[in-house]
C-alpha positions as YAML, in Angstrom:
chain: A
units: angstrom
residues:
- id: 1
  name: UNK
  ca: [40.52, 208.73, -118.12]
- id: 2
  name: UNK
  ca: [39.21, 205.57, -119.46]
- id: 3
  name: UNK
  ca: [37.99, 204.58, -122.61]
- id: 4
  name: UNK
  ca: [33.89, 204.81, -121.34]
- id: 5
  name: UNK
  ca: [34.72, 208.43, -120.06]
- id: 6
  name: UNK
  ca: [37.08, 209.24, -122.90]
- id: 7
  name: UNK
  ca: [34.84, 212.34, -125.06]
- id: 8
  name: UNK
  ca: [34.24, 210.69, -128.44]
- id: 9
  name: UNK
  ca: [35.61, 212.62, -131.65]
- id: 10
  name: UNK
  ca: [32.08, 214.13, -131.90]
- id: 11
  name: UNK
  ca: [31.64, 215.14, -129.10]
- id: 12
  name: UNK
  ca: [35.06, 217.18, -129.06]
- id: 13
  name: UNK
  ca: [34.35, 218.62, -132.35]
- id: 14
  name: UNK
  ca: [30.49, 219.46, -130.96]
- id: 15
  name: UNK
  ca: [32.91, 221.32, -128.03]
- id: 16
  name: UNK
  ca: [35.20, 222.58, -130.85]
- id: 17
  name: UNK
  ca: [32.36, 224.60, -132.03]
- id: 18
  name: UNK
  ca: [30.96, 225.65, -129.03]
- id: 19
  name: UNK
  ca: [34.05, 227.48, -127.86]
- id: 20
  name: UNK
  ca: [35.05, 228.85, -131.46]
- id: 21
  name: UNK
  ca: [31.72, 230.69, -131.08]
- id: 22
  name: UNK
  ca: [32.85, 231.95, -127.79]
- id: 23
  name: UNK
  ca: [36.16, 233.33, -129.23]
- id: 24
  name: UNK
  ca: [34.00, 235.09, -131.88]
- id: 25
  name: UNK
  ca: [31.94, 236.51, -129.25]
- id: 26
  name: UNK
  ca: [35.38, 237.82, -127.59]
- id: 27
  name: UNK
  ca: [35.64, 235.05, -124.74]
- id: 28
  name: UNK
  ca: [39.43, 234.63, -123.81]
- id: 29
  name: UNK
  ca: [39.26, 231.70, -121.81]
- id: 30
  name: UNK
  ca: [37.39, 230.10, -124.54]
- id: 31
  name: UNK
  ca: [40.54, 230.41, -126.36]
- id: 32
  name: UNK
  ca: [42.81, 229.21, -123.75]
- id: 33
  name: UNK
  ca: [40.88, 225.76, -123.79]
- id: 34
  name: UNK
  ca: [40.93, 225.83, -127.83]
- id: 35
  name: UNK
  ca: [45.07, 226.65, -127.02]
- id: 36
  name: UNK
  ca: [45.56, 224.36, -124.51]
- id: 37
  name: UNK
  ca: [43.78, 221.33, -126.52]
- id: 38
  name: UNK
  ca: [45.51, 222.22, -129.85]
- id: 39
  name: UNK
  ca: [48.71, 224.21, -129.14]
- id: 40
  name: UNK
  ca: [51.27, 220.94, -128.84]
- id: 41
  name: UNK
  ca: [49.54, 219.22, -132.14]
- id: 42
  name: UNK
  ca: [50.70, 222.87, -133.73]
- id: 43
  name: UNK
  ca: [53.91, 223.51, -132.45]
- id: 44
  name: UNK
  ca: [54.38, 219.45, -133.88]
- id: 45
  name: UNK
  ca: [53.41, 220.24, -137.41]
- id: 46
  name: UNK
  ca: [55.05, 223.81, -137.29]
- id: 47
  name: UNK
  ca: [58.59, 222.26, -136.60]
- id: 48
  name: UNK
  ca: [57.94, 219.45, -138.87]
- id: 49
  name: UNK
  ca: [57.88, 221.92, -141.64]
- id: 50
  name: UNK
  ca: [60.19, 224.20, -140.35]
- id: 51
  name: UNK
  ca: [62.76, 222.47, -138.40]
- id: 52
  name: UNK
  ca: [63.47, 224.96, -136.29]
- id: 53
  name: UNK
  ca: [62.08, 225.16, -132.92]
- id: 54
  name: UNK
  ca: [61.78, 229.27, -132.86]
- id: 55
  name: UNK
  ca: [59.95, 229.55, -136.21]
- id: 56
  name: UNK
  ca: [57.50, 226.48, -134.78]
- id: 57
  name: UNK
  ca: [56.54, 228.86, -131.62]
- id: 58
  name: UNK
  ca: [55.97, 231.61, -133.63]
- id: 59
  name: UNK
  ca: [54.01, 230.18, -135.57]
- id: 60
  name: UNK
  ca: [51.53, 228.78, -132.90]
- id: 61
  name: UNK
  ca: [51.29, 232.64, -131.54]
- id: 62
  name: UNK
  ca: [49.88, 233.23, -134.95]
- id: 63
  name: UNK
  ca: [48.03, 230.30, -135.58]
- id: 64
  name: UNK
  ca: [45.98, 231.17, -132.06]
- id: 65
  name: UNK
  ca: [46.20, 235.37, -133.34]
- id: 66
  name: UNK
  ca: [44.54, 234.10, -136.11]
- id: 67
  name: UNK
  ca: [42.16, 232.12, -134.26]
- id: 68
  name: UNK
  ca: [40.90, 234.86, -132.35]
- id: 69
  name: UNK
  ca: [40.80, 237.47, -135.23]
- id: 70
  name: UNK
  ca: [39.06, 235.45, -137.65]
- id: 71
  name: UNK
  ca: [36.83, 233.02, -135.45]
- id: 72
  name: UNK
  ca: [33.54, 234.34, -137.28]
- id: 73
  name: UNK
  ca: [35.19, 233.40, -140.43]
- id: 74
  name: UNK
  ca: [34.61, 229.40, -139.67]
- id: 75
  name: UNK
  ca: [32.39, 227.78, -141.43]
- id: 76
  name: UNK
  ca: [31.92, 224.37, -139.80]
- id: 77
  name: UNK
  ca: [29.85, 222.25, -143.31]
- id: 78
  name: UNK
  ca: [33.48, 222.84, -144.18]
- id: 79
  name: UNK
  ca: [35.34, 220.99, -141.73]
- id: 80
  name: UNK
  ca: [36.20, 220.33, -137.73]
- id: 81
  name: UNK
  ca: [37.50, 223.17, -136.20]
- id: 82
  name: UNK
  ca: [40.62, 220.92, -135.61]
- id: 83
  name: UNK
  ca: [41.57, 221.07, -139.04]
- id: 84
  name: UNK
  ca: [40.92, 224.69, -139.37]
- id: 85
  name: UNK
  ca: [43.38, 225.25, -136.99]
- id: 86
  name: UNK
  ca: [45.90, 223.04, -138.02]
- id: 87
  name: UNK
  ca: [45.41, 224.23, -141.55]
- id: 88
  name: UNK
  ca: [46.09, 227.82, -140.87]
- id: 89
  name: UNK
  ca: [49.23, 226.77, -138.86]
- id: 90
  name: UNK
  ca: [49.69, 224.67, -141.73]
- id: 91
  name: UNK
  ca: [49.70, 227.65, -143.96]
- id: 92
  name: UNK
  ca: [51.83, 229.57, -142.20]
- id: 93
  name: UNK
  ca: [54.41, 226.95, -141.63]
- id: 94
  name: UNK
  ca: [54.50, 226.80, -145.37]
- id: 95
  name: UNK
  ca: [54.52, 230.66, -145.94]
- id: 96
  name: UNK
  ca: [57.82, 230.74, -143.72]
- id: 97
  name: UNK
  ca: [59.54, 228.39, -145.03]
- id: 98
  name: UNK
  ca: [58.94, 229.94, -148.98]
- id: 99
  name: UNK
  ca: [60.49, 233.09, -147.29]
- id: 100
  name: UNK
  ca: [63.53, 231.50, -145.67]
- id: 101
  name: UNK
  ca: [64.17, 229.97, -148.92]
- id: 102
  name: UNK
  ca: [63.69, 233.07, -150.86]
- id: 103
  name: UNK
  ca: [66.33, 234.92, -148.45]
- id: 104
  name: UNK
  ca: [69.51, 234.75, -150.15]
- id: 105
  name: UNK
  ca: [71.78, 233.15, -147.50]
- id: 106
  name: UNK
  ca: [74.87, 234.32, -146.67]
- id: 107
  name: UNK
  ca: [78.42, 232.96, -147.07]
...
């Protein structure tokens, strides 16, 4: 793809939306292109946080669980769908790494 066919950032995001409305309507496939666009950016910042290759996948299962449950709940004068998704994965990457440091750790 060259840079003349290359979608612009706003036009991706303008796509972003289109298909998040899909997944709130119940379309699966419209989730598969939101997974296959996004999935490798999230599995990236998962493992960055958590270091741990494992944790990082499960975390993009529920980062795109959470994508299809709460796709109604974007709200796009608050931000790209891109960062909604990579702030929930965000989120969760932080949550799990609160409780693996709250687990005592054995000797």
């Amino acid at each position: 793809m060259t840079a003349a066919t290359r979608p612009t950032d706003d036009a991706v995001a303008l796509e972003d939306q289109a298909l998040l409305a899909r997944v709130a309507d119940g379309d699966s496939r419209a989730l598969d292109r939101l997974y296959d666009r996004y999935a490798r950016v999230v599995y990236g910042v998962a493992l960055r946080i958590l270091g741990e290759s494992e944790l990082a996948e499960d975390v993009v299962q529920e980062t795109f669980w959470r994508v299809w449950r709460r796709a109604r709940t974007f709200q796009s004068g608050r931000g790209k769908v891109a960062a909604w998704i990579f702030g929930i994965a965000h989120n969760l990457s932080v949550d799990e790494l609160r409780r693996q440091r709250s687990r005592p750790r054995s000797v």
